[in-house]
Coordinates of C-alpha atoms in Angstrom, one line a residue:
M459 CA -75.0 -45.7 -21.1
L460 CA -76.4 -45.1 -24.6
R461 CA -77.9 -41.8 -23.5
L462 CA -74.5 -40.7 -22.1
L463 CA -73.0 -41.3 -25.6
G464 CA -75.8 -39.2 -27.2
F465 CA -77.7 -42.1 -28.8
P466 CA -81.5 -42.5 -28.9
D467 CA -83.4 -45.1 -26.9
P468 CA -83.2 -48.4 -29.0
R469 CA -86.4 -49.6 -27.4
R470 CA -88.4 -47.2 -29.7
H471 CA -87.5 -49.4 -32.7
P472 CA -86.4 -52.7 -31.2
A473 CA -86.9 -54.9 -34.3
M474 CA -85.1 -52.5 -36.6
V475 CA -82.1 -52.0 -34.2
T476 CA -81.8 -55.8 -33.5
G477 CA -82.2 -56.8 -37.1
I478 CA -79.6 -54.4 -38.4
G479 CA -77.3 -55.3 -35.5
I480 CA -77.5 -59.0 -36.4
D481 CA -76.8 -58.2 -40.0
A482 CA -73.7 -56.2 -39.0
L483 CA -72.4 -59.0 -36.8
G484 CA -72.7 -61.5 -39.6
S485 CA -71.2 -59.2 -42.2
G486 CA -68.3 -58.3 -39.9
L487 CA -67.8 -62.0 -39.3
F488 CA -67.2 -62.7 -43.0
L489 CA -66.2 -59.6 -44.9
P490 CA -62.6 -59.5 -43.5
V491 CA -62.0 -63.0 -44.9
S492 CA -64.1 -62.8 -48.1
V493 CA -61.0 -63.1 -50.3
L494 CA -59.2 -65.5 -48.0
Y495 CA -62.2 -67.8 -48.0
F496 CA -61.9 -68.6 -51.7
L497 CA -58.1 -68.9 -51.6
S498 CA -58.4 -71.4 -48.7
T499 CA -61.3 -73.5 -50.0
T500 CA -60.8 -73.6 -53.8
P501 CA -58.0 -74.3 -56.2
V502 CA -58.6 -70.9 -58.0
S503 CA -55.5 -68.6 -58.2
M504 CA -55.3 -65.3 -56.4
A505 CA -55.5 -63.3 -59.7
D506 CA -58.6 -65.2 -60.8
V507 CA -60.3 -64.8 -57.4
G508 CA -59.8 -61.0 -57.7
L509 CA -61.1 -60.9 -61.2
A510 CA -64.2 -63.0 -60.3
L511 CA -65.0 -60.6 -57.4
S512 CA -64.5 -57.6 -59.6
I513 CA -66.9 -59.0 -62.2
S514 CA -69.5 -59.6 -59.6
G515 CA -69.0 -56.1 -58.2
L516 CA -69.8 -54.6 -61.5
A517 CA -73.1 -56.3 -61.4
A518 CA -74.2 -54.0 -58.5
I519 CA -74.4 -50.9 -60.7
P520 CA -77.7 -51.7 -62.6
L521 CA -79.1 -53.6 -59.7
V522 CA -78.9 -50.5 -57.4
L523 CA -81.1 -48.7 -59.9
L524 CA -83.5 -51.6 -60.2
S525 CA -83.7 -51.9 -56.4
G526 CA -84.7 -48.2 -56.2
A527 CA -87.7 -48.8 -58.4
L528 CA -88.6 -51.9 -56.4
V529 CA -88.6 -49.8 -53.2
D530 CA -91.0 -47.3 -54.7
R531 CA -93.3 -50.1 -55.9
F532 CA -93.3 -52.5 -52.9
G533 CA -91.9 -50.5 -50.0
P534 CA -88.5 -50.7 -48.3
K535 CA -89.4 -53.4 -45.8
R536 CA -90.3 -56.0 -48.4
L537 CA -87.1 -55.4 -50.3
M538 CA -84.9 -55.6 -47.2
L539 CA -86.5 -58.9 -46.3
A540 CA -85.9 -60.2 -49.8
A541 CA -82.3 -58.9 -49.5
N542 CA -81.7 -61.0 -46.4
L543 CA -83.1 -64.1 -48.0
V544 CA -81.0 -63.7 -51.2
Q545 CA -77.8 -63.1 -49.1
A546 CA -78.6 -66.2 -46.9
L547 CA -78.9 -68.3 -50.1
G548 CA -75.8 -66.8 -51.7
Y549 CA -73.5 -67.3 -48.7
A550 CA -74.9 -70.9 -48.2
A551 CA -74.0 -71.6 -51.8
Y552 CA -70.4 -70.5 -51.2
V553 CA -69.6 -74.0 -49.8
A554 CA -70.3 -75.4 -53.3
A555 CA -68.0 -73.0 -55.2
D556 CA -64.9 -74.7 -56.6
S557 CA -64.1 -72.8 -59.8
M558 CA -63.8 -69.2 -61.0
A559 CA -67.2 -69.4 -62.7
A560 CA -68.8 -70.6 -59.5
I561 CA -67.2 -67.8 -57.6
V562 CA -68.6 -65.3 -60.0
V563 CA -72.1 -66.8 -59.6
V564 CA -72.2 -67.0 -55.8
S565 CA -70.5 -63.7 -55.2
A566 CA -72.9 -62.0 -57.8
L567 CA -75.8 -63.5 -55.8
T568 CA -74.6 -62.0 -52.6
T569 CA -73.9 -58.7 -54.4
V570 CA -77.5 -58.6 -55.6
G571 CA -78.6 -59.1 -52.0
M572 CA -76.2 -56.4 -50.7
S573 CA -77.4 -53.9 -53.3
A574 CA -81.0 -54.5 -52.4
F575 CA -80.2 -54.2 -48.7
W576 CA -78.5 -50.8 -49.1
S577 CA -81.1 -49.5 -51.5
S578 CA -83.8 -50.3 -48.9
Y579 CA -81.9 -49.4 -45.7
S580 CA -82.2 -45.6 -45.8
P581 CA -85.8 -45.6 -47.0
M582 CA -86.7 -48.1 -44.2
V583 CA -85.1 -46.0 -41.5
A584 CA -86.8 -42.9 -43.0
A585 CA -90.2 -44.6 -42.9
A586 CA -89.7 -45.7 -39.3
T587 CA -88.5 -42.3 -37.9
E588 CA -89.6 -38.7 -38.0
P589 CA -88.1 -35.6 -39.6
G590 CA -85.9 -33.8 -37.0
E591 CA -84.5 -37.0 -35.5
R592 CA -83.0 -38.7 -38.5
E593 CA -79.4 -37.6 -38.0
V594 CA -79.6 -39.2 -34.5
W595 CA -81.0 -42.5 -35.8
F596 CA -78.7 -42.7 -38.9
G597 CA -75.8 -41.9 -36.6
F598 CA -76.8 -44.5 -34.1
L599 CA -77.4 -47.3 -36.6
G600 CA -74.1 -46.4 -38.4
A601 CA -72.2 -46.7 -35.0
L602 CA -74.1 -50.0 -34.3
R603 CA -72.9 -51.4 -37.6
N604 CA -69.4 -50.4 -36.9
I605 CA -69.4 -52.1 -33.5
G606 CA -71.0 -55.2 -35.2
F607 CA -68.2 -55.3 -37.8
A608 CA -65.6 -55.0 -35.1
I609 CA -67.0 -57.9 -33.0
G610 CA -67.5 -60.0 -36.1
G611 CA -64.0 -59.2 -37.3
L612 CA -62.5 -60.5 -34.0
A613 CA -64.4 -63.7 -34.4
A614 CA -63.2 -64.0 -38.0
G615 CA -59.7 -63.8 -36.7
V616 CA -60.2 -67.1 -34.9
A617 CA -61.0 -68.8 -38.2
V618 CA -58.0 -67.3 -39.9
Q619 CA -55.8 -68.5 -37.0
I620 CA -57.2 -72.1 -37.4
G621 CA -56.7 -71.7 -41.2
T622 CA -58.5 -74.9 -42.3
P623 CA -61.1 -75.1 -45.1
A624 CA -63.6 -76.4 -42.6
A625 CA -63.1 -73.3 -40.4
F626 CA -63.7 -71.0 -43.3
R627 CA -66.8 -73.0 -44.4
A628 CA -68.2 -72.8 -40.8
L629 CA -67.7 -69.1 -40.9
V630 CA -69.6 -68.6 -44.1
L631 CA -72.5 -70.8 -42.9
I632 CA -72.8 -68.8 -39.7
N633 CA -72.9 -65.7 -41.8
A634 CA -75.7 -67.2 -43.9
A635 CA -77.6 -68.1 -40.8
S636 CA -77.3 -64.6 -39.5
F637 CA -79.2 -63.3 -42.5
L638 CA -82.1 -65.7 -41.8
L639 CA -82.2 -64.6 -38.2
A640 CA -82.1 -60.9 -39.3
Y641 CA -85.0 -61.7 -41.7
A642 CA -87.1 -63.2 -38.8
V643 CA -86.5 -60.1 -36.7
L644 CA -87.1 -57.5 -39.4
L645 CA -90.5 -59.1 -40.1
R646 CA -91.6 -57.2 -37.0
V647 CA -90.5 -53.7 -38.3
P648 CA -93.7 -51.6 -38.7
T649 CA -92.9 -49.5 -41.8
G650 CA -95.3 -48.2 -44.4
G651 CA -95.5 -49.3 -48.0
P652 CA -95.4 -47.1 -51.2
V653 CA -97.2 -43.8 -51.4
P654 CA -100.7 -44.3 -53.0
V655 CA -100.9 -42.9 -56.6
D656 CA -103.9 -40.7 -55.9
S657 CA -102.0 -38.9 -53.0
R658 CA -99.0 -37.8 -54.9
T659 CA -98.0 -34.2 -55.2
P660 CA -96.9 -32.9 -58.7
R661 CA -93.2 -33.3 -57.6
E662 CA -93.9 -36.9 -56.6
R663 CA -95.1 -37.9 -60.1
G664 CA -92.8 -39.4 -62.6
G665 CA -89.8 -41.7 -62.3
W666 CA -86.2 -41.7 -63.3
A667 CA -86.9 -38.7 -65.5
R668 CA -88.0 -36.7 -62.5
L669 CA -84.8 -37.6 -60.7
L670 CA -82.5 -36.7 -63.6
A671 CA -84.2 -33.3 -63.9
D672 CA -83.7 -32.6 -60.2
R673 CA -80.3 -30.9 -60.4
P674 CA -80.2 -29.7 -56.8
Y675 CA -80.6 -33.3 -55.6
L676 CA -77.9 -34.4 -58.1
L677 CA -75.6 -31.8 -56.5
L678 CA -76.2 -33.5 -53.2
V679 CA -75.5 -36.9 -54.7
S680 CA -72.2 -35.5 -56.1
A681 CA -71.3 -34.1 -52.7
N682 CA -71.8 -37.6 -51.2
A683 CA -69.6 -39.1 -53.9
S684 CA -66.8 -36.8 -52.6
Y685 CA -67.5 -37.9 -49.1
A686 CA -67.5 -41.6 -50.1
L687 CA -64.2 -41.2 -51.9
C688 CA -62.7 -39.7 -48.8
V689 CA -64.2 -42.5 -46.6
L690 CA -62.6 -45.2 -48.7
T691 CA -59.1 -44.0 -48.1
L692 CA -59.0 -45.9 -44.8
N693 CA -59.8 -49.2 -46.6
V694 CA -57.7 -48.6 -49.7
A695 CA -55.0 -46.0 -49.5
I696 CA -53.9 -45.5 -45.8
P697 CA -52.9 -49.1 -45.1
V698 CA -50.7 -49.3 -48.3
Y699 CA -49.2 -45.8 -47.7
A700 CA -48.4 -46.5 -44.0
L701 CA -46.9 -49.9 -44.8
R702 CA -45.1 -49.4 -48.1
T703 CA -44.3 -45.7 -48.1
L704 CA -43.9 -44.8 -44.4
G705 CA -42.5 -48.2 -43.4
V706 CA -44.5 -48.6 -40.2
S707 CA -44.9 -51.9 -38.5
G708 CA -47.5 -54.3 -39.9
W709 CA -49.6 -54.2 -36.7
V710 CA -50.3 -50.5 -37.2
T711 CA -52.4 -51.1 -40.4
G712 CA -54.7 -53.5 -38.5
A713 CA -54.9 -51.3 -35.4
L714 CA -56.0 -48.3 -37.5
F715 CA -59.2 -50.0 -38.3
T716 CA -59.9 -50.9 -34.7
F717 CA -59.0 -47.3 -33.7
N718 CA -61.5 -45.9 -36.2
T719 CA -64.2 -48.3 -35.2
V720 CA -63.9 -47.5 -31.5
L721 CA -64.0 -43.8 -32.2
V722 CA -67.1 -44.1 -34.4
G723 CA -68.8 -46.4 -31.9
L724 CA -68.2 -44.1 -28.9
G725 CA -68.2 -40.7 -30.6
Q726 CA -71.0 -40.7 -33.2
G727 CA -73.9 -39.9 -30.9
L728 CA -71.9 -37.2 -29.1
V729 CA -70.9 -35.6 -32.4
V730 CA -74.5 -35.6 -33.7
R731 CA -75.7 -33.9 -30.4
A732 CA -73.0 -31.3 -30.9
M733 CA -74.3 -30.5 -34.4
D734 CA -77.7 -29.4 -33.0
G735 CA -78.8 -26.1 -34.5
H736 CA -76.2 -25.9 -37.2
R737 CA -76.8 -25.9 -40.9
R738 CA -76.4 -29.2 -42.6
H739 CA -74.3 -28.0 -45.5
R740 CA -71.9 -26.2 -43.1
I741 CA -71.5 -29.4 -41.1
V742 CA -70.7 -31.3 -44.3
G743 CA -68.2 -28.6 -45.2
L744 CA -66.5 -28.9 -41.8
G745 CA -66.4 -32.7 -42.2
Q746 CA -64.8 -32.3 -45.7
G747 CA -62.3 -29.9 -44.1
M748 CA -61.4 -32.5 -41.5
Y749 CA -60.7 -35.0 -44.3
A750 CA -58.5 -32.5 -46.1
A751 CA -56.6 -31.8 -42.8
S752 CA -56.1 -35.5 -42.3
F753 CA -54.7 -35.9 -45.8
V754 CA -52.3 -33.0 -45.1
A755 CA -51.2 -34.8 -41.9
L756 CA -50.6 -38.1 -43.8
A757 CA -48.5 -36.3 -46.4
A758 CA -46.5 -34.6 -43.7
A759 CA -45.9 -37.8 -41.9
A760 CA -43.5 -38.8 -44.7
A761 CA -41.1 -36.1 -43.6
L762 CA -41.1 -37.0 -39.9
P763 CA -38.5 -39.1 -38.0
A764 CA -39.3 -42.9 -38.1
E765 CA -39.9 -43.1 -34.4
V766 CA -42.9 -40.8 -34.5
T767 CA -44.4 -41.8 -37.8
A768 CA -46.8 -44.3 -36.4
G769 CA -48.1 -41.8 -33.9
A770 CA -48.6 -39.2 -36.7
V771 CA -50.7 -41.8 -38.7
F772 CA -52.9 -42.4 -35.7
L773 CA -53.4 -38.7 -35.3
A774 CA -54.3 -38.3 -39.0
V775 CA -56.8 -41.2 -38.7
A776 CA -58.4 -39.5 -35.7
I777 CA -58.9 -36.3 -37.7
Y778 CA -60.2 -38.4 -40.6
T779 CA -62.7 -40.1 -38.3
L780 CA -64.0 -36.8 -37.2
G781 CA -64.8 -36.0 -40.9
E782 CA -66.6 -39.4 -41.1
L783 CA -68.6 -38.7 -38.0
L784 CA -69.6 -35.2 -39.2
G785 CA -70.6 -36.0 -42.8
G786 CA -72.3 -39.4 -42.8
P787 CA -75.5 -38.8 -40.8
V788 CA -76.1 -35.3 -42.2
L789 CA -75.7 -36.3 -45.8
T790 CA -78.0 -39.3 -45.4
A791 CA -80.7 -37.4 -43.5
A792 CA -80.6 -34.6 -46.2
A793 CA -80.8 -37.2 -49.0
V794 CA -83.8 -38.9 -47.4
E795 CA -85.7 -35.7 -46.6
A796 CA -85.0 -34.1 -50.0
A797 CA -86.5 -37.0 -51.9
P798 CA -90.2 -37.0 -52.8
A799 CA -92.0 -39.6 -50.7
N800 CA -93.2 -41.9 -53.5
L801 CA -89.9 -41.6 -55.4
R802 CA -87.7 -42.1 -52.4
G803 CA -86.5 -45.5 -53.6
R804 CA -85.2 -44.1 -56.9
Y805 CA -83.7 -41.0 -55.3
L806 CA -81.9 -43.0 -52.7
A807 CA -80.8 -45.5 -55.3
A808 CA -79.0 -42.6 -57.0
Y809 CA -77.5 -41.6 -53.7
Q810 CA -76.4 -45.2 -53.1
L811 CA -75.0 -45.4 -56.6
S812 CA -72.5 -42.7 -55.7
W813 CA -71.1 -45.1 -53.1
S814 CA -71.0 -48.0 -55.6
L815 CA -69.1 -45.9 -58.2
A816 CA -66.7 -44.6 -55.5
T817 CA -66.0 -48.2 -54.4
I818 CA -65.2 -49.2 -58.0
L819 CA -63.0 -46.1 -58.7
A820 CA -61.1 -45.8 -55.5
P821 CA -58.8 -48.9 -55.5
A822 CA -57.5 -48.4 -59.0
A823 CA -57.2 -44.6 -58.8
Y824 CA -55.6 -44.4 -55.4
L825 CA -53.0 -47.1 -56.0
W826 CA -52.2 -45.6 -59.4
L827 CA -51.6 -42.2 -57.8
L828 CA -49.6 -43.6 -55.0
E829 CA -47.3 -45.4 -57.4
R830 CA -46.5 -42.0 -59.0
G831 CA -45.5 -40.2 -55.9
R832 CA -46.1 -40.1 -52.2
F833 CA -47.7 -36.6 -52.3
L834 CA -49.8 -36.9 -55.5
L835 CA -52.5 -39.0 -53.9
W836 CA -53.0 -36.7 -51.0
A837 CA -53.0 -33.6 -53.2
A838 CA -55.8 -35.3 -55.3
L839 CA -57.8 -36.2 -52.2
I840 CA -57.5 -32.7 -50.8
A841 CA -59.0 -31.5 -54.0
V842 CA -61.8 -34.1 -53.8
A843 CA -62.6 -33.1 -50.2
T844 CA -62.7 -29.4 -51.2
A845 CA -65.0 -30.2 -54.1
G846 CA -67.3 -32.0 -51.7
A847 CA -67.7 -28.9 -49.5
V848 CA -68.3 -26.7 -52.5
L849 CA -70.9 -29.1 -53.9
A850 CA -72.7 -29.3 -50.5
S851 CA -72.9 -25.5 -50.4
A852 CA -74.2 -25.3 -53.9
A853 CA -76.9 -27.9 -53.2
A854 CA -78.0 -25.9 -50.1
R855 CA -78.7 -22.8 -52.1
R856 CA -81.4 -24.7 -54.0
L857 CA -82.4 -27.6 -51.7
P858 CA -84.0 -26.8 -48.4
A859 CA -83.2 -30.2 -46.9
A860 CA -79.5 -29.5 -47.4
S861 CA -79.6 -26.1 -45.7
A862 CA -81.9 -27.1 -42.9
R863 CA -80.6 -27.1 -39.3
V864 CA -79.6 -30.3 -37.6
T865 CA -81.9 -31.4 -34.8
S866 CA -80.7 -34.0 -32.4
T867 CA -84.0 -34.6 -30.5
T868 CA -86.0 -37.8 -30.6
S869 CA -89.7 -38.1 -29.9
A870 CA -90.7 -40.0 -26.8

């Protein structure tokens, strides 16, 4: 079945696939109710819960950079294992949180663990796989995480339906246990450690200064920031726009996430196979074009009759999802292969930082634009998508990994 969907054989890396799948299930179980948890189990107000989570989110910025240096020094596997233990401890501590200060502390702890996980994720996958097959594996693992989020989200709905503090506490403790189980499985992943000092090439010497001087790579990071800002529209802008501006039924906003998840889960492998032989930067440009087209469709939906508006939004999300499927694996594979081996942690930390900054910027910027006109947001996002295509093309002129051809083969 997986072969028919264009995915690689998971038996080649069973521990990595199983561990990341368990992580996704646990995260999918809790992330949909992360705010509801504190509202249901503590006396803290909604505004203070939101402020506490924002404060802890800001803590991720310097930690992403620190995690990159730790990957280079100790190797990605060790950091990912530590990330799982930190998250297990953090989520277990949620049950003791009963004040705004306590929420800041426990959520900051889980943010530390999550930052370490994402800083080690791409380097670990890169260490376990070979050049020429990385789009396939990044695509597969991304689809696996989406499916895990979807299944976990359905289970989370049960706790929301029950609605008692005990149900929410049970949910967070199951999530904590999932990180311990993922830790036990990931211990078996056979990845290498840091590159020995005496084997470094001239380009591999140095640290953050080497990265900051690598302008072609920073162009690629900037292209990913554009991609990330486009990805976040489904979480931030589209539900609010559909509900408040277009006036669609409430069930539509929830169904859009499920629709996107199913398309990613079933389509990612097939899309990667279809990329085979095409230049990476052109695939990124096509993906950004799909994002721009989806934003045009969303803006146009405001002028359609009410009876077809919901259908138009689903069509726009389908086009949006194609942009997501095209850009994600290619950008990640290019970022991995363009990084010097012994500085991969720092380089991919900068790549991950583009996601963190986009996550902080998107909610405030998108809602501010939406308040000032139904078309202003989509015009701005079309410009962002276009900039991403231009930046990817510029990076490709100076960065071989960004202009390389996609290969969808996997070694036996």
